[in-house]
C-alpha positions as MATLAB code, in Angstrom:
seq = 'MTVISFSIGAPFAYGDMGAGADIGTGMDVLDAALLIAQEVPGGVPALAQRMGVSANTLQHKLNPNNKTHKLTLDEALAMQQISGLPFVLHAMAAAMA';
ca = [
       0.446   19.833   41.240;
       1.603   16.489   39.836;
       1.953   16.076   36.109;
       1.913   12.591   34.676;
       2.710   11.907   31.068;
       3.271    8.865   28.956;
       4.093    8.147   25.363;
       3.230    5.387   22.985;
       5.671    4.303   20.323;
       4.576    4.994   16.748;
       4.073    1.347   15.713;
       1.606    0.824   18.529;
      -0.120    4.157   18.145;
      -0.545    4.050   14.378;
      -0.635    0.331   13.672;
       2.262   -2.099   13.481;
       3.581   -2.224    9.918;
       5.796   -5.214   10.743;
       5.650   -8.725    9.368;
       2.799   -9.718   11.688;
       0.603   -6.781   10.704;
      -2.610   -7.512    8.841;
      -2.807   -4.006    7.390;
      -4.833   -4.938    4.322;
      -7.708   -6.493    6.229;
     -10.886   -4.586    5.512;
      -9.137   -2.313    3.006;
     -10.139   -1.895   -0.640;
      -7.610   -3.647   -2.879;
      -6.750   -0.471   -4.794;
      -6.245    1.395   -1.513;
      -3.949   -1.428   -0.426;
      -1.929   -1.080   -3.650;
      -1.682    2.684   -3.166;
      -0.486    2.136    0.396;
       2.289   -0.107   -0.913;
       3.414    2.640   -3.287;
       3.398    5.149   -0.439;
       5.396    2.872    1.869;
       8.153    2.061   -0.637;
      11.114    4.422   -0.234;
      10.980    6.758   -3.228;
       7.257    6.193   -3.750;
       5.648    5.507   -7.111;
       8.677    6.538   -9.204;
      11.007    4.116   -7.425;
       8.467    1.301   -7.440;
       7.666    1.814  -11.133;
      11.346    1.761  -12.037;
      11.835   -1.555  -10.248;
       8.708   -2.920  -11.964;
       9.940   -1.760  -15.371;
       6.873    0.404  -16.044;
       6.216    4.095  -16.517;
       5.848    5.983  -13.223;
       3.161    8.153  -14.795;
       1.145    5.141  -15.910;
       1.497    3.420  -12.542;
       0.335    6.598  -10.802;
      -2.743    6.642  -13.050;
      -3.440    2.989  -12.275;
      -3.272    3.686   -8.535;
      -5.625    6.673   -8.786;
      -9.135    5.547   -7.757;
     -10.648    8.432   -9.766;
      -9.038    7.291  -13.021;
     -11.382    5.007  -14.964;
      -9.159    4.456  -18.019;
      -6.097    2.848  -16.398;
      -6.469   -0.327  -14.322;
      -3.895   -2.156  -12.210;
      -3.487   -5.734  -13.432;
      -3.123   -8.767  -11.192;
       0.437   -9.240  -12.463;
       1.271   -5.644  -11.522;
      -0.308   -6.021   -8.069;
       1.752   -9.169   -7.532;
       4.944   -7.450   -8.707;
       4.323   -4.520   -6.347;
       4.013   -6.911   -3.420;
       7.033   -8.996   -4.397;
       9.260   -5.951   -4.877;
       8.128   -4.200   -1.700;
       7.714   -7.237    0.529;
       4.362   -5.768    1.602;
       1.433   -8.198    1.078;
      -1.286   -5.558    1.564;
      -3.208   -6.393   -1.642;
      -3.147  -10.086   -0.739;
      -4.566   -9.313    2.703;
      -7.250   -7.029    1.255;
      -8.288   -9.689   -1.238;
      -8.399  -12.400    1.434;
     -10.495  -10.177    3.717;
     -12.926   -9.492    0.863;
     -13.432  -13.249    0.461;
     -14.284  -13.839    4.121;
];
């Protein structure tokens, strides 16, 4: 009996998160913002600290079930600038196409 196996590296199997990735395409803009927060080392608390905002408030703004707190455009821009991840930009551009 011959056993053949192969493996696929994580970036190719789960989507390349590198500079050429268009991860936000087809994604809701709030989902894209939440993904940024999840990708930043330290998550929402670390991102909020670098943004100069409350981690609790930012978490509420990233919660799609919360109707009282909304992420502003300035905050979405700051998240992308701090993280280097343009996911919200890509989601917005895809929504315009």
